[in-house]
Structures are given as structure tokens and as C-alpha cells.
């Protein structure tokens, strides 16, 4: 056991006291202890023995004993030398009995004496010490220091205490020297006396304490918590930096202050310090230890920090308060996390979005109530199963592959997805999937949050419809038509085709509305819309443009005629009566037409152009259509009028047949006559066939007209025969549609039967091109005609490219060389060559050849020379009405 420091202090105090007493005693002769020992009896140290006794007395712990010895010494001095020596020995024995090292020196620094303890302490015998200087008993560095100190003491007189080291047997030791000067009765200093206190162990103990304190300090600084130690009165004794920082006390002299005093120093923390104080009191009074509390401290930035505070009060044996240990742990982050977790749990349970949490392989770990509500699956149905059970099958592998790719790259995927409810119903979801990773960055979970967007989808579709379709008619509205028109124009620009925009306005719609009411008006619009839709092609667009106005976009228009036809058809459809709740109602339509690119380069200008054209139709008396472009409008109108006129002509018998004879080039005899159609129009006069036959062919009117021609020609030919005239064969022109429609051979047979004209008196002229157009059908008709005995001539021969062998196979009787080749004969070399070739070939194959358009004798001569059988032309006769032809025929000599 180490001696405690306070024992040393007591010894030291006692020594000082005794040194003081020895000093007092040393002032008298009675202090001398003659004969105490050889050394002690030295005459120059008469007072030493008294002083030494005092020192020794101190170590013996009894001031009284020392006093007694001193008095005795005094008395002994008076008794004599022997006694003095005896006492000297006795005193030396006393000194040696003192366990503390004691020494004394003269003024020159020589040791006059010492006790055993001193010798043992230094590891030297007394003889190695006494009579020597410190330089001889101590290492040089220490000796120098001792000497300096001794000199200073001797100069100053009195006492000296200092800490130093001594080289002992056991090595260097830390010591305290207590020294005092020794003065004789005359007051003169004769030397000094000293004792040595070995404080090595004490110093080591102190160092250990300091070390322990350092460790403790490091420990509490290393802790992340704020640590306080207060004494029983609540004064702060120990804190770590974390604790000081908490109350912004770094650099402040907080030691020994109470919370209240610190609250005055830092008013902003006064409430927190008061709270701390209150909880201290709770801890002092608590029976359950340690005592816990949650306390809040706002940091300088105003952020709230939560502390989980632990208090342990320490009481003394008598129960009084000794100190309080306080440890405050900042749990703000944990509290926030807990709060978030609580909020998340609340959200998880109460959100209307479905949530599922899966492991890294997609196995469902947890779902919330909304999940069950949306999908129809209870938690028990899906936990432990793969999310695949929710798939609808609507998305292909590529879809899911892209989803996983995004999840991997971005950690999140969002999108619309179709999934299947428990009932099997497929529905759209808006789904967000998030990736949860563990501390090592590995995917640990997926969190899917979704909402059922069926209703939104429906609403979107509804909105989409409302935005793009007219709710009354279900037709696209103006906006959608605009889009479609733009697209159509883009396509047309790319392909170089045309687009027609038709604006159709109902005439008389207002009357319907006013007279029959709006519901009837609405119904009419619906009927009109249905008719428009039905009348148009799939690829055409029709929209309700507003009110009683409709717009139509026709793509890939190559012919103005086709547009006119569509417009006519629409007008015809609109003109059909509509039954509106028992009221048979009629409306008509006015249409305006604009053509891209001619009438406008973009949608806006085209619609504007169509609108202008539509107003022109209104001005023209409604129930008609107008093109924005005048020429086209005019042509279309003329065409329409002509078509109308042809129908009327057919009904009213305004067609006439004129006849042109065909003569044998050698004999000059009439071998036949060609019937040529004329239209006697009240407005136009006599209209030549080339002006109306193409339109009649296009509109199909040629079929009834052709039938009339056939009947009329046969009837007149019969009448000429009956009148005793011989017109030869009557040649009738037949257009391609007449053959294509089918039943032509039956018509011919019926007409021949009706009129009584022999089949051999009839010749059908078919153009080479119509023969080639529908070869199979033509072949069949020709065969049937041949059966009947009707002759067959190929009109305009040379303009097509039919093979003569093929014509021979068809049993054609006659070829007509087109007027074009004859016209420039005989001058035109190439026409002459063709004519020659045709004639030669025809003859070799056995065809009869008729040349058309022979106007001059030279042509007739040439053709005859070349072997052409017959001719027709102004040289002989121009086409003439039937009666004139009969007269012409009758007037002929043959
Ligand atoms: N410059 C000139 N012309 C001559 C001469 N000799 C005759 N012509 C004209 O040549 C045309 C001959 O008729 P096409 O080649 O069958 O050509 C006919 C025929 O293809 C067609 N056509 C006439 N009538 C009918 C008909 O009833 N049905 C059909 N489908 N087509 C007809 O109309 C075409 C024209 O008939 P048209 O105007 O009557 O014209 C007739 C006639 O007047 C002449 O020396 N010089």
C-alpha cells in the first residue's frame, strides 16, 4: 500500500513545526547536545543536536518527546563531556532509529553526519558520506543542483523545501528535500540539516491518477453522447465537448455553475436547462434507476434535437447527494425515422393506391388494403406468390424486358400497364415500381404503387370523343377533320396527288328546325350524316363542320370528274326524303369544292376556297355543287347539264340517226350505210356524237342510247327494204359498255325480231380498243352475233394493236381503215405504207376493207389501186337524215 499523500503532508507539517522549535531552541546553549556522538559533539555545532532532535521528533511523531530530549540535552551539557559523549551516542542512536533519511552539513557543504536511513537510502556507508561533499556522493548533475540550492539556503538562512531527485541504490528517486540552516548561539550559520522524503511512489500514484483521468476524459470525449457530471448541489463538474456544444458553452467557464446560472449565461437555452434541472430532481426522487427521459434542445439554427437522457444519481453513505451522472443521446434521426415509419405505415394502410412489396425475385411479401380493393385479391391470396399472377397477358415479352431494363438502370419504372383482377377482368393501372437496395447496394425489394385508371381511361376516351367527334352525329368534328386534312395534304405532297375538300350545306334545314322543332332537326342531321357516311368510300373523311354544314375530304383525286360524280351522288342522297316522325321531309344540299394544290396550299385556304364555292352554289339556286376553280366548275356544270340533257333526249326522243353510204370502189354501187347518231338539243342545236358519246359512255347512258340507235337503224333499214330500196348492210356503232354490261346479243336478237330486219342486213361496228378491253366477253358476244348472222366490222382499224390473226379467229367480216390514215393520202408516205399493208394483209386473210373519210377522187383511186374494196366519205355523200338517205338511194341509177 502506498502511503497516502496526506500522511506525507502531515509529516512535513510536523517537521516544519519541529524545525521551527529546534530553531528556537538552537538560539540557546541548552540546545547543544555534547557527547551525543563523535560527530555530534563537534564544538562548532553546539545547537545541532537540539535541532536534530526536533527533526527526529517529528518522525517519531511526538513533539513532547523531542522537547524532553532537548531539555535533557541541555541538562547533560552541564553535566560534562562523558555524559555529553554518552548523550551523543544516544542521539546518534535516536537518529538512526528514525526511518527517514536525515543528514547535516557544514557551511562548506561537507556532510557532518547522517543517520542510517540516509546511508541506506543512498546505498552508501556513513564513512562514504561523512566528511565528503555532494560531488563525491551524487552524480555531477544532481550534485551541482544540490550545491546551488544549499548555497542559496545558507545565503538566505531559514528553511528550504524543494522537489528533486536522488541517485539511490535502486536508481533515481523523486524526493522532497526539507532543509534548514543551523545557527549558533551567536546567530551565525554553522551549517544545514536536511531530511529526504521519497515521493517516487506518490508521484507514480499521481501519474497513474492523471493517466486514469486522461483515459476517462478521452473515453467520455469519444462517446457520441453528451455527458455531464454534477455534484450534489447541481454544479457542473465534468462535461464532454459534445455536452458543451449542446448548450453552446465551449470556451465558457461553466465549471462549478448550476443549470440556473448557465441559463442566465445562455438565455436561449434556459428552457432546456430548466427542463434538465426538473428531470434531475425527478431522478433524485426516482426509485427506479437509471432514470430515463426524452428532452428537447433547439440547436442555434432552430432545429429541434431530441435526447434520450439517462440519469444515475450517486448518494453518499449517509444518503446525502454526492453527484449525478447524466448521459444524453441524440435520438433525433431515430425519432424522425420512427416518425417516418409511422407515417409510412399509416400511408401504407390508408392510401387509396394499391401497394405491394416483393422480394428481389418478385415474390409478394406484403400488400396494403387498397391493393385488395383494386385487385380483388386478399393478402392471403397473394403473399408468397409471384406478381405474374396479376399480369393480363396484354403485354408481350418485349414490354416487360424494357420495364426491367429501366428498373435496373434508373431504379424506378413508371407507366401504364394492363393487369388482371381476381375476377379475370383486365383493367388499366398507372404503376410505379421502385427498387429498394440493401447496405451493400444489392436489390432487396421492389415496391409497386398503382392506381386503377379504368375510370380515367374511360373519361379520357370520352373526352377524346368529345374533343374529336360531334356528339349528335358521331361524325368527326372540325378539329379532327383539320388533322385528317393536314395528313391527307402531307401524303398528297409526297405522292404528287390531289385532294378535294367539299363543304356541304343543307338547304332548308332552318325551315325543318323552325317548323318541326329542334329534335326533328337533330334527327335530320343524324340521317344526313348516316347517308353521307354510307355514300363515301372508307378512305374518305366526313365531318360535321358546324350547324347544318358538313365537310368531306377526298384523297387521291386524279380527275375532276370523279369529284363531280361524288358531289352529284351526295346531292342525290341529300335529296331523298326523310321521315321525321311521320313528316316526310325533303332538303337539298349546296356543295362547294376546292382542290389541292390548285385552289390552296394548306387546309385553311382550301376550306376557305370550298366555302366560297359553296356560296356560289347557293347563289346558283341551291341543290348543286360548284368548284372553286371557274373552268372546272364550268366544265363540270356543262357536263352535268349535258348528262341531264341526254337523259331528257332519251325520254323526249331528241336523238336522230343520220346515214352515210358506203360504196364499192370498183363498181360504185352502194354496199352499205353507216348509222351515225345526232342529238337535236333545243339549246345547242344539232350536237355531233363525239361531244356527247364519251359522257354517255362514262355515265352508262350509252346503253339505253345504243339500244335506241340499234332499234332505230333496224327499223329504218326495214322501211327502206319495204320501200324497195337496197341500202346494203346497215352498220351500227356499238360502244364498249354496251358489250361489257352483258346481254347485248339478246338485245340485238330482240331488235331484229321486232323490226323484222334480216340479221345479214345488219353490221355491228366495234372499235378495236373496246375489243381488246374485255377480250373474253367481246369474244363471247361476237360469237353470239355470228350465230345470229350479224356482220362484224372493226372500226378505226389501225389505231389499236390487235393481231389480224386474232380478228380472223373472231370471224370479223370487215375492217374499216380509220379516217386518220386516209386523210393525207396520197401524199403522206407513212400513211400510205400503213394503208397498203392493212389492205394487203386484210385481203390475204379474207377480210373486206372499207376506207373512211374519202374526200377526194385521188384518195379513192389510190385505195382502189391498192385493192381496197369500198369507201365512205364526203366524196360520195355526207351523213344525212334517214329520209334524205332514202331519197339519195332512190335517186341512184343502181
Ligand atoms: N372529215 C370527214 N369526216 C367524215 C367523212 N366521211 C365520214 N365522216 C365522218 O366520219 C365519222 C365516221 O364514223 P365513225 O368513224 O364510226 O366515228 C363515229 C362513231 O365512232 C361515233 N358514233 C356515231 N354514231 C354513233 C352511235 O350511234 N353509237 C356509237 N357508239 N358511236 C357512234 O361517233 C363518231 C363520229 O361520228 P360522226 O361525227 O358522225 O362522224 C362520222 C362521219 O360524219 C369525210 O369524208 N371527211
mmCIF file of C-alpha atoms and ligand atoms in Angstrom, residues 657 660 674-678 688-690 693 697 702 706 709 732-735 738 765 767 795-796 816 818-819 852-855 872-875 877 879, ligand 1:
data_model
loop_
_atom_site.group_PDB
_atom_site.id
_atom_site.type_symbol
_atom_site.label_atom_id
_atom_site.label_comp_id
_atom_site.label_asym_id
_atom_site.label_seq_id
_atom_site.Cartn_x
_atom_site.Cartn_y
_atom_site.Cartn_z
ATOM 1 C CA UNK A 657 -79.893 8.862 -136.859
ATOM 2 C CA UNK A 660 -73.707 7.825 -144.709
ATOM 3 C CA UNK A 674 -73.407 3.667 -141.557
ATOM 4 C CA UNK A 675 -75.905 4.932 -138.997
ATOM 5 C CA UNK A 676 -74.492 7.978 -137.181
ATOM 6 C CA UNK A 677 -76.096 9.394 -134.093
ATOM 7 C CA UNK A 678 -77.123 13.022 -133.738
ATOM 8 C CA UNK A 688 -72.232 15.793 -133.055
ATOM 9 C CA UNK A 689 -71.692 12.403 -131.369
ATOM 10 C CA UNK A 690 -68.087 12.992 -130.316
ATOM 11 C CA UNK A 693 -70.792 9.910 -126.622
ATOM 12 C CA UNK A 697 -70.207 6.016 -122.133
ATOM 13 C CA UNK A 702 -74.765 4.803 -123.867
ATOM 14 C CA UNK A 706 -77.191 2.447 -128.074
ATOM 15 C CA UNK A 709 -79.781 3.530 -132.156
ATOM 16 C CA UNK A 732 -74.392 0.438 -136.313
ATOM 17 C CA UNK A 733 -71.683 1.717 -133.914
ATOM 18 C CA UNK A 734 -71.562 -0.165 -130.629
ATOM 19 C CA UNK A 735 -69.656 1.198 -127.653
ATOM 20 C CA UNK A 738 -72.876 -1.964 -124.332
ATOM 21 C CA UNK A 765 -69.089 -1.772 -135.749
ATOM 22 C CA UNK A 767 -63.780 -0.253 -132.127
ATOM 23 C CA UNK A 795 -63.953 0.387 -136.582
ATOM 24 C CA UNK A 796 -60.935 2.670 -136.563
ATOM 25 C CA UNK A 816 -62.554 -0.065 -141.501
ATOM 26 C CA UNK A 818 -59.500 4.887 -139.930
ATOM 27 C CA UNK A 819 -60.038 8.317 -141.396
ATOM 28 C CA UNK A 852 -63.308 6.001 -144.098
ATOM 29 C CA UNK A 853 -63.175 9.713 -144.780
ATOM 30 C CA UNK A 854 -62.548 9.578 -148.518
ATOM 31 C CA UNK A 855 -62.963 13.160 -149.591
ATOM 32 C CA UNK A 872 -67.181 6.029 -147.308
ATOM 33 C CA UNK A 873 -66.724 9.742 -147.323
ATOM 34 C CA UNK A 874 -67.814 13.192 -148.305
ATOM 35 C CA UNK A 875 -66.655 12.404 -151.880
ATOM 36 C CA UNK A 877 -72.138 11.658 -149.579
ATOM 37 C CA UNK A 879 -74.150 11.773 -143.391
HETATM 38 N N1 LIG B 1 -63.922 14.756 -142.105
HETATM 39 C C1 LIG B 1 -64.628 13.783 -142.641
HETATM 40 N N2 LIG B 1 -65.446 13.078 -141.885
HETATM 41 C C2 LIG B 1 -66.121 12.079 -142.459
HETATM 42 C C3 LIG B 1 -66.062 11.795 -143.817
HETATM 43 N N3 LIG B 1 -66.885 10.754 -144.098
HETATM 44 C C4 LIG B 1 -67.435 10.431 -142.915
HETATM 45 N N4 LIG B 1 -67.017 11.244 -141.935
HETATM 46 C C5 LIG B 1 -67.303 11.179 -140.500
HETATM 47 O O1 LIG B 1 -66.604 10.067 -140.023
HETATM 48 C C6 LIG B 1 -67.347 9.515 -138.933
HETATM 49 C C7 LIG B 1 -67.463 8.075 -139.217
HETATM 50 O O2 LIG B 1 -67.919 7.460 -138.169
HETATM 51 P P1 LIG B 1 -67.043 6.614 -137.171
HETATM 52 O O3 LIG B 1 -65.653 6.507 -137.615
HETATM 53 O O4 LIG B 1 -67.753 5.366 -136.875
HETATM 54 O O5 LIG B 1 -66.999 7.537 -135.889
HETATM 55 C C8 LIG B 1 -68.198 7.838 -135.226
HETATM 56 C C9 LIG B 1 -68.543 6.849 -134.237
HETATM 57 O O6 LIG B 1 -67.361 6.355 -133.640
HETATM 58 C C10 LIG B 1 -69.281 7.663 -133.251
HETATM 59 N N5 LIG B 1 -70.707 7.391 -133.413
HETATM 60 C C11 LIG B 1 -71.558 7.918 -134.266
HETATM 61 N N6 LIG B 1 -72.759 7.389 -134.058
HETATM 62 C C12 LIG B 1 -72.668 6.505 -133.085
HETATM 63 C C13 LIG B 1 -73.573 5.652 -132.447
HETATM 64 O O7 LIG B 1 -74.758 5.533 -132.790
HETATM 65 N N7 LIG B 1 -73.106 4.870 -131.471
HETATM 66 C C14 LIG B 1 -71.797 4.914 -131.115
HETATM 67 N N8 LIG B 1 -71.388 4.168 -130.103
HETATM 68 N N9 LIG B 1 -70.909 5.708 -131.675
HETATM 69 C C15 LIG B 1 -71.351 6.498 -132.691
HETATM 70 O O8 LIG B 1 -69.088 8.979 -133.475
HETATM 71 C C16 LIG B 1 -68.052 9.101 -134.457
HETATM 72 C C17 LIG B 1 -68.203 10.337 -135.233
HETATM 73 O O9 LIG B 1 -69.340 10.326 -135.940
HETATM 74 P P2 LIG B 1 -69.658 11.485 -136.952
HETATM 75 O O10 LIG B 1 -69.377 12.800 -136.282
HETATM 76 O O11 LIG B 1 -70.967 11.227 -137.423
HETATM 77 O O12 LIG B 1 -68.578 11.278 -137.982
HETATM 78 C C18 LIG B 1 -68.666 10.265 -138.881
HETATM 79 C C19 LIG B 1 -68.724 10.880 -140.247
HETATM 80 O O13 LIG B 1 -69.515 12.026 -140.349
HETATM 81 C C20 LIG B 1 -65.192 12.587 -144.624
HETATM 82 O O14 LIG B 1 -65.028 12.413 -145.836
HETATM 83 N N10 LIG B 1 -64.482 13.547 -144.025
#
